[in-house]
Coordinates of C-alpha atoms in Angstrom, one line a residue:
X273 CA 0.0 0.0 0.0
X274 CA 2.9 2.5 1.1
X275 CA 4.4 1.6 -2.2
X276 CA 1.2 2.2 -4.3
X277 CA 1.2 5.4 -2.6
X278 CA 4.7 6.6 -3.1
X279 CA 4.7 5.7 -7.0
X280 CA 1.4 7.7 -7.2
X281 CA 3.2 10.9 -5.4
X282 CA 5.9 10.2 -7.4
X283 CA 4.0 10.5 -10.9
X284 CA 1.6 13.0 -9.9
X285 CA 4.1 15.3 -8.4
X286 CA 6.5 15.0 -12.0
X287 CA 3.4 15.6 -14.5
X288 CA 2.7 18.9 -11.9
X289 CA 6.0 20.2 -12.7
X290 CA 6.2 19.2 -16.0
X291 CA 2.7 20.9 -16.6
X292 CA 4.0 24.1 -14.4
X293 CA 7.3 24.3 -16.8
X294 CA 4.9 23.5 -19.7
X295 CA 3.4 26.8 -19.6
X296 CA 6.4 28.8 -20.5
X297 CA 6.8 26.8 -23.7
X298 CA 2.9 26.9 -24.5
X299 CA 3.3 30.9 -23.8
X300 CA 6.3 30.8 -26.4
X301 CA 4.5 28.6 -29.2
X302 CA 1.0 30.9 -28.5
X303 CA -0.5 27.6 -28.0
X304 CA -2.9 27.6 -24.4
X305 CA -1.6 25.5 -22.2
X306 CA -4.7 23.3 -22.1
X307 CA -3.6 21.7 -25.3
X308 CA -0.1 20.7 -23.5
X309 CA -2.1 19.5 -20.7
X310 CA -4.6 17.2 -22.8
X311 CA -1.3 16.1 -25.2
X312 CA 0.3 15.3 -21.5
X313 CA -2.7 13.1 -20.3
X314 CA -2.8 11.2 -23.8
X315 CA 1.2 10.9 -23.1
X316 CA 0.9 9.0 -19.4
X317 CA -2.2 7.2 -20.6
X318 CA -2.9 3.6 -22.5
X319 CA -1.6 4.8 -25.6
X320 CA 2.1 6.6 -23.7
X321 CA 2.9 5.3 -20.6
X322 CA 0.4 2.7 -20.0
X323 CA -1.9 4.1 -17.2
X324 CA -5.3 2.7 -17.8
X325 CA -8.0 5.0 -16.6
X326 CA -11.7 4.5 -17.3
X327 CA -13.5 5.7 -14.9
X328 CA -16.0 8.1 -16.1
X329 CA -18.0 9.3 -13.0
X330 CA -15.2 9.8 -11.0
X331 CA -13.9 12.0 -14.1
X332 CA -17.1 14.2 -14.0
X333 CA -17.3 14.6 -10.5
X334 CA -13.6 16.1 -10.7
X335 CA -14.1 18.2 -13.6
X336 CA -17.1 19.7 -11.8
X337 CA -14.8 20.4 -8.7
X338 CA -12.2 21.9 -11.1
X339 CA -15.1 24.3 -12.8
X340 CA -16.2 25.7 -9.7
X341 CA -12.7 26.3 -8.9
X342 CA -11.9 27.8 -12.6
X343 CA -15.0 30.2 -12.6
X344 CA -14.6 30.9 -9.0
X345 CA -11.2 32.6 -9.8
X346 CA -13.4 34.2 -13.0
X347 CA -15.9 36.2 -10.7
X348 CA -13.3 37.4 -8.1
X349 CA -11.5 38.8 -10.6
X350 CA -14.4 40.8 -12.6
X351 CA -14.5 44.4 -12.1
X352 CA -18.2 45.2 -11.4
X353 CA -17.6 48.8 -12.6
X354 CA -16.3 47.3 -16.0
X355 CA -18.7 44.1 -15.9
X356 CA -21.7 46.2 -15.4
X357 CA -22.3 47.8 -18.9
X358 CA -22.1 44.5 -20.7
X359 CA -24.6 42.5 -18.2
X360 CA -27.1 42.5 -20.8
X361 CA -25.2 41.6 -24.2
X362 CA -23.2 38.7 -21.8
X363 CA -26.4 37.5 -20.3
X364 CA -27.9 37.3 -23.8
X365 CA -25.3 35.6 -25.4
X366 CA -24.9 32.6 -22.3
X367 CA -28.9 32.4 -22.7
X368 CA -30.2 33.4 -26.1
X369 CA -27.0 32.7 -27.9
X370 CA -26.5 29.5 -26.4
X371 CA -30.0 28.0 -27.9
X372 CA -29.2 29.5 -31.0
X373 CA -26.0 27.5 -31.4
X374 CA -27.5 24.6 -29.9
X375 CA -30.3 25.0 -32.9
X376 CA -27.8 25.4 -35.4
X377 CA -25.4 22.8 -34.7
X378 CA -27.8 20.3 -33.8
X379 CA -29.3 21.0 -37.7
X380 CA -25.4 20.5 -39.2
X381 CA -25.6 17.1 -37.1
X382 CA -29.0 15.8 -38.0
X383 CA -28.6 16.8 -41.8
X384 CA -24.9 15.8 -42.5
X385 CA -23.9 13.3 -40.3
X386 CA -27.4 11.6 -39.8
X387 CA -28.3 11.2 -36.5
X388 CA -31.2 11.6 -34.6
X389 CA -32.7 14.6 -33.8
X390 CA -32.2 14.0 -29.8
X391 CA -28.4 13.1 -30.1
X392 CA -28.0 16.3 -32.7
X393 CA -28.5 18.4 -30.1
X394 CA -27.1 16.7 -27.8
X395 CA -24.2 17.5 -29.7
X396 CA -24.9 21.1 -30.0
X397 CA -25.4 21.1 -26.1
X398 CA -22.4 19.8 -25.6
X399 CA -20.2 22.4 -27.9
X400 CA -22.4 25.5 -27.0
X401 CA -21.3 26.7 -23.5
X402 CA -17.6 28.6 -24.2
X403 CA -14.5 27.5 -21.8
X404 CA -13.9 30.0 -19.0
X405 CA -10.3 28.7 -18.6
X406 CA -9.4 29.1 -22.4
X407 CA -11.1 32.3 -22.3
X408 CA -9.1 34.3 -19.4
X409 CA -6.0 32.8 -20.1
X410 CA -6.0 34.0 -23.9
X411 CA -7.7 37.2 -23.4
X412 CA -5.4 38.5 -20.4
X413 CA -2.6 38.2 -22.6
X414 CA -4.1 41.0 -25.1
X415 CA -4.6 45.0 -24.8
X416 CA -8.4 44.7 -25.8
X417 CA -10.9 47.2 -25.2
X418 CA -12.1 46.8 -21.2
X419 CA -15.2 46.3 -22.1
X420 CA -14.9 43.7 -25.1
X421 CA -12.8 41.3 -23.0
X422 CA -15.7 41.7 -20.0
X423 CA -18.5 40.7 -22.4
X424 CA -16.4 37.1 -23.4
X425 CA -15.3 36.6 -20.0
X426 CA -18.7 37.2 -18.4
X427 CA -20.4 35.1 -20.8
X428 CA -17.6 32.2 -20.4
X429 CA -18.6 32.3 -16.4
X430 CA -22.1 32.7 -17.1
X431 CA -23.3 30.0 -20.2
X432 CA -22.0 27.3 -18.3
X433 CA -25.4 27.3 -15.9
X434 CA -28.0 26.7 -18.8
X435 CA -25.7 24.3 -21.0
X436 CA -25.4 22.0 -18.4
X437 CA -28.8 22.1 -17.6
X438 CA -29.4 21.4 -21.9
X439 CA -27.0 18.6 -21.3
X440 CA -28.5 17.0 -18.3
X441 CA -32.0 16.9 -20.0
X442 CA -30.7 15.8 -23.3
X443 CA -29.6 13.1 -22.0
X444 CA -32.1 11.6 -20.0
X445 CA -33.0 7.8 -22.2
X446 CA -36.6 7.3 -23.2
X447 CA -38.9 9.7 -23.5
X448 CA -39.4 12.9 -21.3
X449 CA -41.2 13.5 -18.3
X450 CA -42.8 16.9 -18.5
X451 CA -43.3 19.0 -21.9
X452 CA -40.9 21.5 -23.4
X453 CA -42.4 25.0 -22.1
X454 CA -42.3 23.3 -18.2
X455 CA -38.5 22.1 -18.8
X456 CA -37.9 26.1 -19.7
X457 CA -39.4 27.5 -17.0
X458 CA -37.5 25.1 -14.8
X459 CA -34.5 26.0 -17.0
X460 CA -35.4 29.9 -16.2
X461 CA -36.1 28.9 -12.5
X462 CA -32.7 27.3 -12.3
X463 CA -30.4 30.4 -13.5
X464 CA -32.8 33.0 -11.0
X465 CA -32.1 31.2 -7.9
X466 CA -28.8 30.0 -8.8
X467 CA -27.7 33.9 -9.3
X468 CA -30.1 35.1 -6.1
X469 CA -28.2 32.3 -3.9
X470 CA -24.5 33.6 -5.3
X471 CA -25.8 37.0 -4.6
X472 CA -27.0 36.0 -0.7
X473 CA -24.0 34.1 0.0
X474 CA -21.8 37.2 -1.6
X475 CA -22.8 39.4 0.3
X476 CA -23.0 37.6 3.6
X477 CA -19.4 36.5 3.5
X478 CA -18.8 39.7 2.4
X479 CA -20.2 41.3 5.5
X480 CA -18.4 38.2 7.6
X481 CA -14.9 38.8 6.3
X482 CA -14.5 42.6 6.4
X483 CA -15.5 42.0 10.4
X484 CA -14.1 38.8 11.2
X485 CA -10.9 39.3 13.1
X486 CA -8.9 35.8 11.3
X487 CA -5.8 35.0 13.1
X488 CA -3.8 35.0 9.9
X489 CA -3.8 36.3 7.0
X490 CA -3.5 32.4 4.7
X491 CA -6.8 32.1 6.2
X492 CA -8.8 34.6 4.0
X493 CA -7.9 33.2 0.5
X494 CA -9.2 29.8 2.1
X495 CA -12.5 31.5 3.2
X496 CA -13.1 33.0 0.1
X497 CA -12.6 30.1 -1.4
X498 CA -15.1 28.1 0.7
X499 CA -17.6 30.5 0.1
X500 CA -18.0 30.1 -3.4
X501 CA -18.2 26.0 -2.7
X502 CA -20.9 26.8 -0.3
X503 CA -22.6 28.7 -3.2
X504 CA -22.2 26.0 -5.4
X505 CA -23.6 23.0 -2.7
X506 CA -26.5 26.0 -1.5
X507 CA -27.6 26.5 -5.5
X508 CA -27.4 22.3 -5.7
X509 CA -29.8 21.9 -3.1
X510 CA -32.0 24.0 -3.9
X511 CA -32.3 22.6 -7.4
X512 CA -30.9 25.9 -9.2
X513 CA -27.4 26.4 -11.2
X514 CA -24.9 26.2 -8.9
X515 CA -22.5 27.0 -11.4
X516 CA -24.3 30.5 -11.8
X517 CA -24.7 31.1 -8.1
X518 CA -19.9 30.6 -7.5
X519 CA -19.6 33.2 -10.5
X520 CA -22.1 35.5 -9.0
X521 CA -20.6 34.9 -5.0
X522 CA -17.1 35.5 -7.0
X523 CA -18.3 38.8 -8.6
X524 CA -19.4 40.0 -5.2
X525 CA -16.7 38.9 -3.3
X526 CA -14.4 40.1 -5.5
X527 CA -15.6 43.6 -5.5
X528 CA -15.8 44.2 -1.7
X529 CA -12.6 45.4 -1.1
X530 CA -11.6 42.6 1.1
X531 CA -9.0 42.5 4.0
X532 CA -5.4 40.9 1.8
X533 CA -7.4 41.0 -1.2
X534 CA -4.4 40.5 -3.2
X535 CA -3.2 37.6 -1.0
X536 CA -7.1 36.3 -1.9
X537 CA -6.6 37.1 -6.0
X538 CA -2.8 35.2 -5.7
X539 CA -4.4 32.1 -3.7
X540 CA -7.6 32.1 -6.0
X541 CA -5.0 32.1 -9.4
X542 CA -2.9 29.2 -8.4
X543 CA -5.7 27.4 -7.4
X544 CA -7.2 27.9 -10.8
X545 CA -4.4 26.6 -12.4
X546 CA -4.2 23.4 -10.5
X547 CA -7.3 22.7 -11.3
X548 CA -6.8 23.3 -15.1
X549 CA -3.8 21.4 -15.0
X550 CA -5.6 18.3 -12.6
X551 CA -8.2 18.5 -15.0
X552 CA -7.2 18.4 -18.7
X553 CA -4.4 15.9 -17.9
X554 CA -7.5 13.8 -16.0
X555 CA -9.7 14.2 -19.3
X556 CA -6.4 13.9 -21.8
X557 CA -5.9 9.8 -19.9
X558 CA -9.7 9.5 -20.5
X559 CA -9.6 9.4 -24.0
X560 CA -8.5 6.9 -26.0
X561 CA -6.1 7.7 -28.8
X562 CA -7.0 4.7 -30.7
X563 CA -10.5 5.3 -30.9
X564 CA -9.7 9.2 -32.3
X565 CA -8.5 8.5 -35.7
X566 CA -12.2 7.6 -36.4
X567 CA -13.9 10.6 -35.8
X568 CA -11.7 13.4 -37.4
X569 CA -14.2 14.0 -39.8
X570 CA -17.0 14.4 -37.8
X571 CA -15.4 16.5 -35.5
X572 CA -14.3 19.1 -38.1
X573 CA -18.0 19.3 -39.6
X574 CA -19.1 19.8 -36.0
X575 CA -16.4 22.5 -35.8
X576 CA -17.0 24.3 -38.8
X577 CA -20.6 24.5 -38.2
X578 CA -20.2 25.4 -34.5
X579 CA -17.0 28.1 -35.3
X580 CA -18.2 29.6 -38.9
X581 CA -22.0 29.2 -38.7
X582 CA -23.4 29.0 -35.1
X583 CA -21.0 30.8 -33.0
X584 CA -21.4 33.9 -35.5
X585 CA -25.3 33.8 -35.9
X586 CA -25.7 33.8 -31.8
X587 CA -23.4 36.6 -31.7
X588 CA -25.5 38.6 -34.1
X589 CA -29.1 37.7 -32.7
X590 CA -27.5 38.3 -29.1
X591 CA -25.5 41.4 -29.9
X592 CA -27.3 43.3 -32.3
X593 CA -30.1 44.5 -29.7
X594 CA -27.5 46.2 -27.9
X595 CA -26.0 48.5 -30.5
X596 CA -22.8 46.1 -30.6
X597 CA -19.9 47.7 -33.6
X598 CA -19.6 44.9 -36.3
X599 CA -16.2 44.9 -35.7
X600 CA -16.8 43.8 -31.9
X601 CA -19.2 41.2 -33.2
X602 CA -16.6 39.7 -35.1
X603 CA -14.3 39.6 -32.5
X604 CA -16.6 38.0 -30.0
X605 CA -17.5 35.3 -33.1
X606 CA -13.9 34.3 -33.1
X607 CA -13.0 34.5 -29.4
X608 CA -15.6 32.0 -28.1
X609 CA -13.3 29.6 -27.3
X610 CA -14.2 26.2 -26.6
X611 CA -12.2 24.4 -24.1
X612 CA -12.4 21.5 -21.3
X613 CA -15.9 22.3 -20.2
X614 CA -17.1 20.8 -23.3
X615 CA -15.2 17.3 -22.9
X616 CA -16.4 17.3 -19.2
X617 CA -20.2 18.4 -20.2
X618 CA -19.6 15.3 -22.8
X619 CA -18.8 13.2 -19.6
X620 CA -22.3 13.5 -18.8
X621 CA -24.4 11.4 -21.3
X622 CA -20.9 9.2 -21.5
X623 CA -21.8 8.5 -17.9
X624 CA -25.7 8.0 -18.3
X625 CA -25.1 5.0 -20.6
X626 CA -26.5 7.3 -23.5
X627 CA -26.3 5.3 -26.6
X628 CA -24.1 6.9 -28.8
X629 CA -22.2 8.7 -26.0
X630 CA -18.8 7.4 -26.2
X631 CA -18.4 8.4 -29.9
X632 CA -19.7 11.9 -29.2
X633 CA -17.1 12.2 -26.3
X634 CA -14.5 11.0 -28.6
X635 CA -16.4 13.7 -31.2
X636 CA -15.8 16.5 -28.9
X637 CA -12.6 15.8 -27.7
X638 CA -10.9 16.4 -31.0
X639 CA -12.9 19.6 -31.9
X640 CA -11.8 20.8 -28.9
X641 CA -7.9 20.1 -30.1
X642 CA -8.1 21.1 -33.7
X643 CA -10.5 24.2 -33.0
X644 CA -8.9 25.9 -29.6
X645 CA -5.6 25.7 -31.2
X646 CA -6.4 27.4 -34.6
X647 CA -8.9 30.0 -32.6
X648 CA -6.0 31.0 -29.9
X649 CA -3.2 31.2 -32.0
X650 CA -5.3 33.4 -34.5
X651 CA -7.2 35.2 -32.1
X652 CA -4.1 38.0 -31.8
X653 CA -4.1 39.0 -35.6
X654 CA -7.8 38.4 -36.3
X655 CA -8.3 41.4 -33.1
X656 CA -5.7 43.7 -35.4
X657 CA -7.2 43.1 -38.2
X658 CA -10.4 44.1 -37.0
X659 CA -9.2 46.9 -35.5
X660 CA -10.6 46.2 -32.6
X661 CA -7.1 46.3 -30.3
X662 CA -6.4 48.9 -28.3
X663 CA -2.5 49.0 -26.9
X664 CA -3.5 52.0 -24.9
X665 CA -5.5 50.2 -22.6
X666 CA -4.5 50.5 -18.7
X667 CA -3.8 47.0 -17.2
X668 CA -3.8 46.2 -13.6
X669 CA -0.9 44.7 -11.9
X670 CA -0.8 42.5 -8.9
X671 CA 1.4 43.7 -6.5
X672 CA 1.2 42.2 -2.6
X673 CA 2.0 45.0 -1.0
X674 CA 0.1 45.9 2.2
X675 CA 0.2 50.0 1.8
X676 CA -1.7 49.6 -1.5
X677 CA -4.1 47.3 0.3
X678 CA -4.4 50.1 3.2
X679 CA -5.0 53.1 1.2
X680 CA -7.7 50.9 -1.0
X681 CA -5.6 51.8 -4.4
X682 CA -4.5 49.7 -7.5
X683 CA -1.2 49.7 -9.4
X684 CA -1.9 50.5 -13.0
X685 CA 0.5 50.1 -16.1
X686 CA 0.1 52.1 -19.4
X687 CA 2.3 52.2 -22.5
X688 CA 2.3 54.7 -25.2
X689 CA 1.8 52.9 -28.3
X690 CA 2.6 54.3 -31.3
X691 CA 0.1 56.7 -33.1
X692 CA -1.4 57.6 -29.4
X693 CA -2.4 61.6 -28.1
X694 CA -0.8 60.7 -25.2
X695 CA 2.8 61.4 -26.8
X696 CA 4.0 64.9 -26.6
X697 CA 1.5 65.3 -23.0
X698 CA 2.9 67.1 -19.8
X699 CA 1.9 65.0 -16.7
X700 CA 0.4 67.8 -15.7
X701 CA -2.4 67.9 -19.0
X702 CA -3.2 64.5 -18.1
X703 CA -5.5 66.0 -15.4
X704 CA -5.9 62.8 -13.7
X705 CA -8.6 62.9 -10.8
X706 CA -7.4 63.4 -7.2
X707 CA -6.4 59.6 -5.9
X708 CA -4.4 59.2 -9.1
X709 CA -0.9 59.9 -9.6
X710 CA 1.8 58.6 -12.2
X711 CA 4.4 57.2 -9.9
X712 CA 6.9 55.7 -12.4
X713 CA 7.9 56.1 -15.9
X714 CA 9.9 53.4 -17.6
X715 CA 12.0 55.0 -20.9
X716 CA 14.6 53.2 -22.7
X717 CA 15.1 50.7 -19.8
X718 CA 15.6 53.5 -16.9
X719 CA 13.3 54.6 -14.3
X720 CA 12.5 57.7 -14.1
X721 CA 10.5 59.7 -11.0
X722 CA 8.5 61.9 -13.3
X723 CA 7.8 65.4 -12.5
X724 CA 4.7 67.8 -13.4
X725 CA 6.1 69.1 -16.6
X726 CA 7.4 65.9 -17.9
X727 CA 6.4 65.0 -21.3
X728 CA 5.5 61.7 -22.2
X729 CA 6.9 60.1 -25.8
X730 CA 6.1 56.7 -27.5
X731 CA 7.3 53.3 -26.0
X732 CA 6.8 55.5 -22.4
X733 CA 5.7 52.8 -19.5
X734 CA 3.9 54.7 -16.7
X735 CA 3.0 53.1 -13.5
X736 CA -0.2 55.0 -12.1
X737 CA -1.7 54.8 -8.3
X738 CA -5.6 55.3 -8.2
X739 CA -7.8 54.2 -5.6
X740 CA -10.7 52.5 -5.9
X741 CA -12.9 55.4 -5.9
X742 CA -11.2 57.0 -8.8
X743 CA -10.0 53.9 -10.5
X744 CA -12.8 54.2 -13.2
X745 CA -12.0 57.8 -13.9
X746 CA -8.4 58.1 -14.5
X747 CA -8.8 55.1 -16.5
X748 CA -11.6 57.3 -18.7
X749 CA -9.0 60.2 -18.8
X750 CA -6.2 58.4 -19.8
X751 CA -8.1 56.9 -22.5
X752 CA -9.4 60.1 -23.5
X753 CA -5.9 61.9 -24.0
X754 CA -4.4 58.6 -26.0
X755 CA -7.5 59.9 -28.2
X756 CA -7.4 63.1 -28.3
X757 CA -4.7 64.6 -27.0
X758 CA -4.6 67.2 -24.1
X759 CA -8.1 69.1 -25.4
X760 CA -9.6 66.3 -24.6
X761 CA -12.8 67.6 -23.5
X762 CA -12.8 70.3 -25.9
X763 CA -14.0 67.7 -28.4
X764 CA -16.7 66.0 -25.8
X765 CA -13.9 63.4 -25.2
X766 CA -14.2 61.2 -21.8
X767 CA -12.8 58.4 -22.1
X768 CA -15.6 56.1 -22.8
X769 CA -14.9 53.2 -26.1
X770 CA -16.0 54.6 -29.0
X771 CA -19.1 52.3 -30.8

C-alpha cells in the first residue's frame, strides 16, 4: 500500500511540474496550455505510458470540482464597474446565444452526419457553452478594449449554468417527463435562484470577512474560497445552477474590497491553475487515442458549423439588440473559445449510458484540439485586423504590497503605443482625478520619477496609483488623451470606447 502510494506521489508530483514548466513553452508557441495539458494526459495514458484509466463518473465529478474552482477565480477577478455595462449583451449571449448555437449545430448534425434529432442536439449542447479557462487565459494576454474582454469573460462564467442544464436533459433515455415550455421554466427557475443564492452568499461572506478578526492572513484566501463552494452546494440543493450562483458569490466577493485582497486574488489564481492542470491531464488519460483516428471527420464538420455558422449567428441575434460595432461582433465570433468544459459536459451522457455517447465524447474531444488551437493562435491577428485592439488600454498589476491594500488603491501600467495623443503630453495635461498619480515612468530601460512638466513620448511605460474610488475615472482620462490629446474635452472626449 505505502508503495502504491509513493509511485502515485511520485508521478503525480512529476506531471505537476512538468505541466508548471509547460506553460512557459505553451506561452512561447502561443498555443494555451490546455492543449499541452490534454497532449500530456494522452502521453501517461494507455496509448504513452500505459496508465489505464476509465472511470468516467469519477472524471465528472472532478471536472465539476475543477469548474467551480476555474469560474470561481473568473468572478473574483471581474471588475463590477467594467462588468456592469455588458450584463445584458453577456447575459444574452450565455442564454439566447447558447439555444441559437444549440439549434444550429444540432441541424449540421442531423442533416450531415445523420443522427437523430435528440443526439444532434445533444451534440450542439455539448459544444455551445464557451470555456472559462481558455477564455481568461488568452484574453489577459491582449490589450483589448475593457469592455470587449468583460462581455467574453462574463459570458464564459455565465453560459455554463444553462448548458449544463441542456445537457443534463438531453440526455435523460426514453422519452421525457414533462413537456418542453415546463422544462424552460425550470430551465429559467434554475439560472434565477442560482444567481439570487450567489448573490445571498456574496454578500454575507462579504459582510463576515470585512469584520471577522482571522488569526492569519493564509486564512482569507481559504474562506473565500469556501464561500463560493458553499454557493455551489446551497444553489445544488435548492435545485438551481450552482454554477451560476460561484460566479455571481465571485463577482461580489471580489468587488468588496476585502481584507489581503491581493493575498485572496494570488491564492484564487494558483488554485485555478491546478485545477486546469488536474483536470485536462485527467480528461487527456480518458480518451483513447486509438479510438480518435475515427472521428476526425465528424469533429471538423461539428467544428465548422459550431465556429463559422453557429457561433457567429448567436453573436448577431445576441448582440445586435444592444447597439454592438460589427467589428466587436466579429471579435466576439472568433473569441468564443471552446475548451475542457465541453469534454467534461460530454462526460455527462458518457456516464448515463446514453447510446451513442462514447463516440460523441471521442467527437468533442478532437474539436476541442483542432478548434482551440487554430482559434488562440489566430485570435491576436484576427483582433488587429479588425481593429478592434487597443494598446492604450491600462492593465492592472498584482502587486502584494500591504500600503496599497491600506489606502484601498490599485497599481496601473500604461504604455504609449505608437500613433497615441498621449505622446508629446505634460503630466500635468493628463489632469488625472485626485487619488491618481503617475508614480513611475519606464523609458529606454531606466526609471524615471516623473515630475509635473514631464512630457511623455512613444514606447513610455507609466506606472499609475488610483484608488478604488477614482479607478474608473483616470482610466476614462487616460483613454481620452491617448484619443485626443490634451483638449480632450474640448472635443466632448471622456474616455468612454468609441461604438
Amino acid at each position: 500500500m505505502t508503495e502504491d502510494l509513493n509511485l502515485a506521489l511520485l508521478l503525480g508530483a512529476g506531471v505537476l511540474l512538468v505541466a508548471v514548466a509547460a506553460v512557459r513553452l505553451s506561452t512561447r508557441l502561443g498555443l494555451p496550455s490546455l492543449l499541452v495539458y490534454l497532449g500530456l494526459g494522452l502521453l501517461i495514458g494507455e496509448s504513452g505510458l500505459g496508465i489505464q484509466f476509465e472511470d468516467v463518473s469519477l472524471t465528472r465529478t472532478l471536472g465539476f470540482a475543477a469548474l467551480i474552482v476555474i469560474i470561481a477565480e473568473g468572478g473574483l477577478t471581474a471588475r463590477w464597474s467594467t462588468l456592469r455595462p455588458v450584463l445584458g449583451v453577456s447575459l444574452t449571449l450565455a442564454t439566447v446565444g447558447v439555444a441559437v448555437s444549440i439549434a444550429v449545430v444540432g441541424l449540421a448534425v442531423h442533416l450531415l452526419l445523420g443522427l437523430g434529432w435528440q443526439l444532434s442536439l445533444l451534440y450542439g449542447a455539448v459544444v455551445a457553452s464557451t470555456d472559462a479557462a481558455a477564455v481568461f487565459a488568452t484574453l489577459r494576454k491582449l490589450r483589448l478594449p475593457a469592455r470587449l474582454v468583460a462581455t467574453v469573460e462574463a459570458e464564459s462564467g455565465i453560459n455554463d449554468a444553462p448548458v449544463v442544464l441542456v445537457v443534463v436533459l438531453l440526455s435523460t433515455v426514453g422519452p421525457f417527463v414533462h413537456p418542453w415550455w415546463w422544462e424552460v421554466l425550470v430551465i429559467i427557475y434554475e439560472l434565477v435562484a442560482g444567481g439570487a443564492i450567489g448573490f445571498v452568499v456574496g454578500i454575507g461572506g462579504r459582510w463576515v470577512l470585512r469584520r471577522a478578526a482571522l488569526p492569519s492572513s493564509g486564512l482569507y484566501p481559504i474562506a473565500v474560497i469556501g464561500l463560493t463552494v458553499l454557493a455551489y452546494a446551497a444553489g445544488s440543493v435548492a435545485h438551481a445552477s450552482g454554477f451560476l450562483a460561484v460566479y455571481v458569490a465571485g463577482v461580489v466577493l471580489g468587488n468588496a474590497r476585502l481584507p489581503h485582497r491581493q493575498a485572496i486574488l494570488g491564492f484564487a489564481d494558483g488554485l485555478a491553475w491546478l485545477a486546469q492542470i488536474g483536470l485536462f491531464v485527467l480528461l487527456g488519460l480518458l480518451a483513447s487515442p486509438a479510438r480518435l483516428d475515427n472521428v476526425l471527420i465528424p469533429a471538423l464538420v461539428v467544428g465548422v458549423a459550431l465556429v463559422f455558422f453557429a457561433r457567429p449567428l448567436s453573436v448577431l441575434v445576441s448582440a445586435i439588440p444592444f447597439g454592438v460595432p460589427l467589428r466587436a461582433q466579429a471579435f466576439l465570433a472568433w473569441a468564443g473559445l471552446r475548451g475542457a468544459v465541453p469534454v467534461v459536459l460530454a462526460t455527462i451522457p458518457l456516464s448515463a449510458n446514453y447510446p451513442g455517447a462514447e463516440r460523441l465524447f471521442d467527437v468533442v474531444f478532437v474539436l476541442v484540439l483542432i478548434f482551440t488551437a487554430l482559434q488562440a493562435t489566430t485570435i491576436a491577428p484576427v483582433a488587429r485586423a479588425l481593429r478592434v485592439m487597443a494598446p492604450g488600454e491600462a492593465a492592472e498589476l498584482s502587486v502584494e504590497t500591504a500600503p496599497l491594500e491600506r489606502m484601498g488603491a490599485d497599481l496601473l501600467q500604461l504604455e504609449v503605443p505608437q500613433g497615441s495623443m498621449l505622446a508629446g503630453v505634460h503630466l500635468d495635461e493628463l489632469r488625472l482625478p485626485v487619488g491618481a498619480s503617475v508614480t513611475l515612468v519606464l523609458r529606454d530601460g531606466t526609471g524615471i520619477v516623473p515630475g509635473p512638466d514631464f512630457r511623455l513620448k512613444v514606447g513610455d511605460s507609466m506606472l499609475i496609483v488610483a484608488t478604488a474610488a477614482v479607478r474608473d475615472a483616470a482610466e476614462r482620462r487616460l483613454r481620452a488623451v491617448s484619443r485626443r490629446g490634451r483638449l480632450a474635452r474640448w472635443f466632448a472626449e471622456y474616455g468612454e470606447e468609441r461604438r
